Amino acid sequence: MERVPFNLRPAGLVALFIVRSFLLWVLVPVAGAVWVLGGPALWRRGSMRRFVRWVDYNSSAALCRTLLRPFARASYPEWAPPRSIRTFRTPISFTLEFA
């Protein structure tokens, strides 16, 4: 599965950075607790770091598909399925174009 970059207008990028920075204060501790309490079911899928990255990517994709939808230039980022946690690499790339 190839994930598309977050092609947002400059105002959308600023909004994404602001909302995401506050959201990460909640997501990182919650994702860490879920990984620890999830036990072997999540531990077999990968490290806590990859799980937190996966949660971060999917939350950013959710923001782009909901709140930031009016700022999108191209297709929306795809969800990363849970089976991809073990091999997940952050594919986030931001494209800033002034046109």
Coordinates of N, CA, C and O in Angstrom, one line a residue:
M1 N 0.8 -1.2 0.0 CA 0.0 0.0 0.0 C 0.9 1.2 0.0 O 1.8 1.4 0.8
E2 N 0.7 2.1 -0.9 CA 1.4 3.3 -1.0 C 0.6 4.5 -0.4 O -0.5 4.7 -0.7
R3 N 1.2 5.1 0.6 CA 0.5 6.2 1.2 C 0.8 7.5 0.5 O 2.0 7.8 0.2
V4 N -0.2 8.4 0.4 CA 0.1 9.6 -0.3 C 0.5 10.7 0.7 O 0.2 10.6 1.9
P5 N 1.3 11.6 0.3 CA 1.7 12.7 1.3 C 0.5 13.6 1.6 O -0.5 13.5 0.9
F6 N 0.6 14.3 2.7 CA -0.5 15.2 3.1 C -0.4 16.5 2.3 O 0.3 17.4 2.6
N7 N -1.0 16.5 1.1 CA -1.0 17.6 0.2 C -2.0 18.7 0.7 O -3.2 18.6 0.3
L8 N -1.6 19.5 1.5 CA -2.4 20.6 2.1 C -1.9 21.9 1.7 O -0.8 22.1 1.4
R9 N -2.9 22.9 1.6 CA -2.5 24.3 1.3 C -1.7 24.8 2.6 O -1.8 24.2 3.6
P10 N -1.0 25.8 2.4 CA -0.2 26.3 3.6 C -1.0 26.6 4.9 O -0.6 26.2 5.9
A11 N -2.2 27.1 4.7 CA -3.0 27.3 5.9 C -3.4 25.9 6.6 O -3.5 25.8 7.8
G12 N -3.6 24.9 5.7 CA -3.9 23.6 6.2 C -2.7 23.0 7.0 O -2.9 22.3 8.0
L13 N -1.5 23.2 6.5 CA -0.3 22.7 7.1 C -0.2 23.3 8.5 O 0.2 22.7 9.5
V14 N -0.4 24.6 8.6 CA -0.3 25.3 9.9 C -1.3 24.8 10.8 O -1.0 24.5 12.0
A15 N -2.5 24.6 10.3 CA -3.6 24.0 11.2 C -3.3 22.6 11.6 O -3.5 22.3 12.8
L16 N -2.7 21.8 10.7 CA -2.3 20.4 11.1 C -1.2 20.4 12.1 O -1.3 19.7 13.1
F17 N -0.2 21.3 12.0 CA 0.8 21.3 13.0 C 0.3 21.8 14.4 O 0.7 21.2 15.4
I18 N -0.6 22.7 14.4 CA -1.1 23.2 15.7 C -2.0 22.2 16.3 O -1.8 21.8 17.5
V19 N -3.0 21.6 15.6 CA -3.9 20.6 16.2 C -3.1 19.4 16.5 O -3.3 18.8 17.6
R20 N -2.2 18.9 15.7 CA -1.4 17.7 15.9 C -0.5 17.9 17.2 O -0.4 16.9 17.9
S21 N 0.0 19.0 17.4 CA 0.9 19.2 18.5 C 0.2 19.1 19.8 O 0.7 18.5 20.8
F22 N -1.1 19.6 19.9 CA -1.9 19.4 21.1 C -2.4 18.0 21.2 O -2.4 17.4 22.3
L23 N -2.7 17.4 20.1 CA -3.3 16.0 20.1 C -2.2 15.0 20.5 O -2.6 14.0 21.2
L24 N -1.0 15.2 20.2 CA 0.1 14.3 20.6 C 0.3 14.2 22.1 O 0.7 13.2 22.6
W25 N 0.0 15.3 22.8 CA 0.1 15.3 24.2 C -0.8 14.3 24.8 O -0.6 13.8 25.9
V26 N -1.9 14.0 24.2 CA -2.9 13.0 24.7 C -2.6 11.7 24.0 O -2.6 10.6 24.7
L27 N -2.3 11.6 22.7 CA -2.2 10.4 22.0 C -1.0 9.5 22.5 O -1.1 8.3 22.6
V28 N 0.2 10.2 22.7 CA 1.4 9.4 23.1 C 1.2 8.6 24.4 O 1.4 7.4 24.5
P29 N 0.7 9.3 25.5 CA 0.5 8.5 26.7 C -0.6 7.5 26.6 O -0.4 6.3 27.1
V30 N -1.6 7.8 25.9 CA -2.7 6.8 25.7 C -2.3 5.6 24.9 O -2.5 4.5 25.2
A31 N -1.5 5.9 23.8 CA -1.0 4.8 23.0 C 0.0 3.9 23.7 O 0.0 2.7 23.6
G32 N 0.8 4.6 24.5 CA 1.8 3.8 25.4 C 1.0 2.9 26.4 O 1.4 1.7 26.5
A33 N 0.0 3.4 27.0 CA -0.8 2.6 28.0 C -1.5 1.5 27.3 O -1.5 0.4 27.8
V34 N -2.1 1.8 26.1 CA -2.8 0.7 25.3 C -1.8 -0.4 24.9 O -2.1 -1.5 25.0
W35 N -0.6 0.0 24.5 CA 0.4 -1.0 24.1 C 0.8 -1.8 25.3 O 0.9 -3.1 25.2
V36 N 1.0 -1.2 26.5 CA 1.4 -2.0 27.7 C 0.3 -2.9 28.1 O 0.5 -4.1 28.4
L37 N -0.9 -2.3 28.2 CA -2.1 -3.1 28.6 C -2.6 -4.1 27.6 O -3.3 -5.1 27.9
G38 N -2.2 -3.9 26.3 CA -2.7 -4.8 25.3 C -2.0 -6.1 25.3 O -2.5 -7.1 24.8
G39 N -0.9 -6.2 26.1 CA -0.2 -7.4 26.3 C 0.4 -8.0 25.0 O 0.7 -7.3 24.0
P40 N 0.6 -9.3 25.0 CA 1.2 -10.0 23.9 C 0.6 -9.8 22.5 O 1.2 -9.9 21.5
A41 N -0.7 -9.5 22.5 CA -1.4 -9.3 21.2 C -0.8 -8.1 20.5 O -0.6 -8.2 19.3
L42 N -0.4 -7.1 21.2 CA 0.2 -5.9 20.6 C 1.7 -6.0 20.6 O 2.4 -5.6 19.6
W43 N 2.3 -6.7 21.5 CA 3.7 -6.8 21.6 C 4.3 -7.6 20.4 O 5.4 -7.4 19.9
R44 N 3.5 -8.6 19.9 CA 3.9 -9.4 18.8 C 3.9 -8.6 17.5 O 4.6 -8.9 16.6
R45 N 3.1 -7.6 17.5 CA 3.0 -6.7 16.3 C 4.1 -5.8 16.1 O 4.4 -5.3 15.0
G46 N 4.8 -5.4 17.2 CA 6.0 -4.6 17.0 C 6.3 -3.8 18.3 O 5.6 -3.9 19.3
S47 N 7.3 -3.0 18.2 CA 7.7 -2.2 19.4 C 6.7 -1.1 19.7 O 5.9 -0.7 18.9
M48 N 6.8 -0.5 20.9 CA 6.0 0.6 21.3 C 6.2 1.8 20.4 O 5.3 2.5 20.1
R49 N 7.4 2.0 20.0 CA 7.8 3.1 19.2 C 7.0 3.0 17.8 O 6.5 4.0 17.4
R50 N 7.0 1.9 17.3 CA 6.3 1.7 16.0 C 4.8 1.8 16.2 O 4.1 2.3 15.3
F51 N 4.3 1.3 17.3 CA 2.9 1.5 17.6 C 2.5 2.9 17.7 O 1.4 3.4 17.2
V52 N 3.3 3.7 18.5 CA 3.0 5.1 18.6 C 3.1 5.9 17.3 O 2.2 6.7 17.0
R53 N 4.0 5.5 16.4 CA 4.1 6.1 15.1 C 2.9 5.8 14.3 O 2.4 6.6 13.5
W54 N 2.4 4.5 14.4 CA 1.3 4.1 13.6 C 0.0 4.9 14.1 O -0.8 5.4 13.3
V55 N -0.1 5.1 15.4 CA -1.2 5.8 15.9 C -1.1 7.3 15.5 O -2.1 7.9 15.1
D56 N 0.1 7.9 15.5 CA 0.3 9.2 15.1 C -0.1 9.4 13.6 O -0.8 10.4 13.2
Y57 N 0.4 8.5 12.8 CA 0.0 8.6 11.3 C -1.5 8.5 11.1 O -2.0 9.3 10.4
N58 N -2.1 7.6 11.7 CA -3.6 7.4 11.5 C -4.4 8.6 12.1 O -5.4 9.0 11.5
S59 N -3.9 9.2 13.2 CA -4.6 10.4 13.7 C -4.4 11.6 12.8 O -5.3 12.3 12.6
S60 N -3.2 11.7 12.2 CA -3.0 12.7 11.2 C -3.8 12.5 9.9 O -4.4 13.5 9.4
A61 N -4.0 11.3 9.5 CA -4.8 10.9 8.4 C -6.3 11.3 8.7 O -7.0 11.8 7.9
A62 N -6.7 11.0 9.9 CA -8.1 11.3 10.3 C -8.3 12.8 10.3 O -9.3 13.3 9.9
L63 N -7.3 13.6 10.8 CA -7.4 15.0 10.8 C -7.6 15.6 9.3 O -8.4 16.4 9.0
C64 N -6.8 15.0 8.4 CA -6.8 15.4 7.0 C -8.1 15.0 6.4 O -8.6 15.8 5.5
R65 N -8.7 14.0 6.8 CA -10.0 13.5 6.2 C -11.2 14.2 6.8 O -12.3 14.1 6.3
T66 N -11.0 14.9 8.0 CA -12.2 15.5 8.6 C -12.0 17.0 8.7 O -12.5 17.7 7.9
L67 N -11.3 17.4 9.8 CA -11.2 18.9 10.0 C -10.5 19.6 8.9 O -10.9 20.8 8.6
L68 N -9.5 19.0 8.3 CA -8.7 19.8 7.3 C -9.1 19.4 5.9 O -8.3 19.8 5.0
R69 N -10.2 18.8 5.7 CA -10.6 18.4 4.4 C -10.7 19.6 3.4 O -10.4 19.5 2.2
P70 N -11.2 20.8 3.9 CA -11.3 21.9 3.0 C -9.9 22.4 2.4 O -9.9 23.1 1.4
F71 N -8.8 22.1 3.1 CA -7.5 22.6 2.8 C -6.8 21.6 1.8 O -5.7 21.9 1.4
A72 N -7.4 20.4 1.5 CA -6.7 19.4 0.8 C -6.6 19.8 -0.7 O -7.5 20.4 -1.3
R73 N -5.5 19.4 -1.3 CA -5.3 19.7 -2.7 C -5.5 18.4 -3.6 O -5.9 18.5 -4.7
A74 N -5.2 17.3 -3.0 CA -5.2 16.0 -3.8 C -5.9 15.0 -2.9 O -6.6 15.3 -2.0
S75 N -5.7 13.8 -3.3 CA -6.3 12.7 -2.6 C -5.9 12.6 -1.1 O -4.9 13.2 -0.7
Y76 N -6.7 12.0 -0.3 CA -6.5 11.9 1.1 C -5.5 10.8 1.5 O -5.5 9.8 0.8
P77 N -4.8 10.9 2.6 CA -3.9 9.8 2.9 C -4.7 8.6 3.3 O -5.8 8.7 3.9
E78 N -4.2 7.4 3.0 CA -4.8 6.1 3.3 C -4.5 5.8 4.7 O -3.5 6.2 5.3
W79 N -5.4 5.0 5.3 CA -5.2 4.5 6.7 C -4.1 3.4 6.6 O -4.0 2.7 5.7
A80 N -3.4 3.3 7.7 CA -2.4 2.2 7.8 C -3.1 1.1 8.6 O -3.5 1.4 9.7
P81 N -3.2 -0.1 8.0 CA -3.9 -1.1 8.7 C -3.1 -1.6 9.9 O -1.8 -1.5 10.0
P82 N -3.7 -2.2 10.9 CA -3.0 -2.7 12.1 C -1.9 -3.8 11.8 O -0.9 -3.8 12.5
R83 N -2.1 -4.5 10.7 CA -1.1 -5.5 10.4 C 0.2 -4.9 9.9 O 1.2 -5.6 9.8
S84 N 0.2 -3.6 9.7 CA 1.4 -2.9 9.2 C 2.3 -2.4 10.3 O 3.3 -1.8 10.1
I85 N 1.8 -2.6 11.6 CA 2.6 -2.0 12.7 C 4.0 -2.5 12.8 O 5.0 -1.8 13.0
R86 N 4.2 -3.8 12.5 CA 5.5 -4.4 12.6 C 6.5 -3.8 11.6 O 7.7 -3.6 12.0
T87 N 6.1 -3.5 10.5 CA 7.0 -2.9 9.4 C 6.7 -1.5 9.2 O 7.2 -0.9 8.2
F88 N 6.0 -0.8 10.1 CA 5.6 0.6 9.8 C 6.8 1.5 9.9 O 7.6 1.5 10.8
R89 N 6.9 2.4 8.8 CA 7.8 3.5 8.8 C 7.0 4.7 8.6 O 6.0 4.7 7.8
T90 N 7.3 5.8 9.2 CA 6.5 7.0 9.0 C 6.7 7.5 7.6 O 7.7 8.0 7.2
P91 N 5.6 7.5 6.8 CA 5.6 8.0 5.5 C 5.2 9.4 5.3 O 5.0 9.9 4.2
I92 N 5.1 10.1 6.4 CA 4.6 11.5 6.4 C 5.6 12.4 5.7 O 6.7 12.5 6.0
S93 N 5.0 13.0 4.7 CA 5.8 14.1 4.0 C 4.8 15.2 3.7 O 3.7 15.0 3.3
F94 N 5.3 16.4 3.9 CA 4.5 17.6 3.7 C 4.9 18.3 2.5 O 6.1 18.5 2.3
T95 N 4.0 18.6 1.6 CA 4.3 19.3 0.4 C 3.8 20.7 0.5 O 2.6 21.0 0.7
L96 N 4.7 21.7 0.4 CA 4.3 23.1 0.4 C 4.5 23.7 -0.9 O 5.7 23.9 -1.4
E97 N 3.4 24.0 -1.6 CA 3.5 24.6 -2.9 C 2.7 25.9 -2.9 O 1.6 26.0 -2.4
F98 N 3.3 26.9 -3.4 CA 2.6 28.2 -3.6 C 2.2 28.4 -5.0 O 3.0 28.6 -5.9
A99 N 0.9 28.2 -5.3 CA 0.4 28.4 -6.7 C -0.9 29.0 -6.7 O -1.7 29.0 -5.8

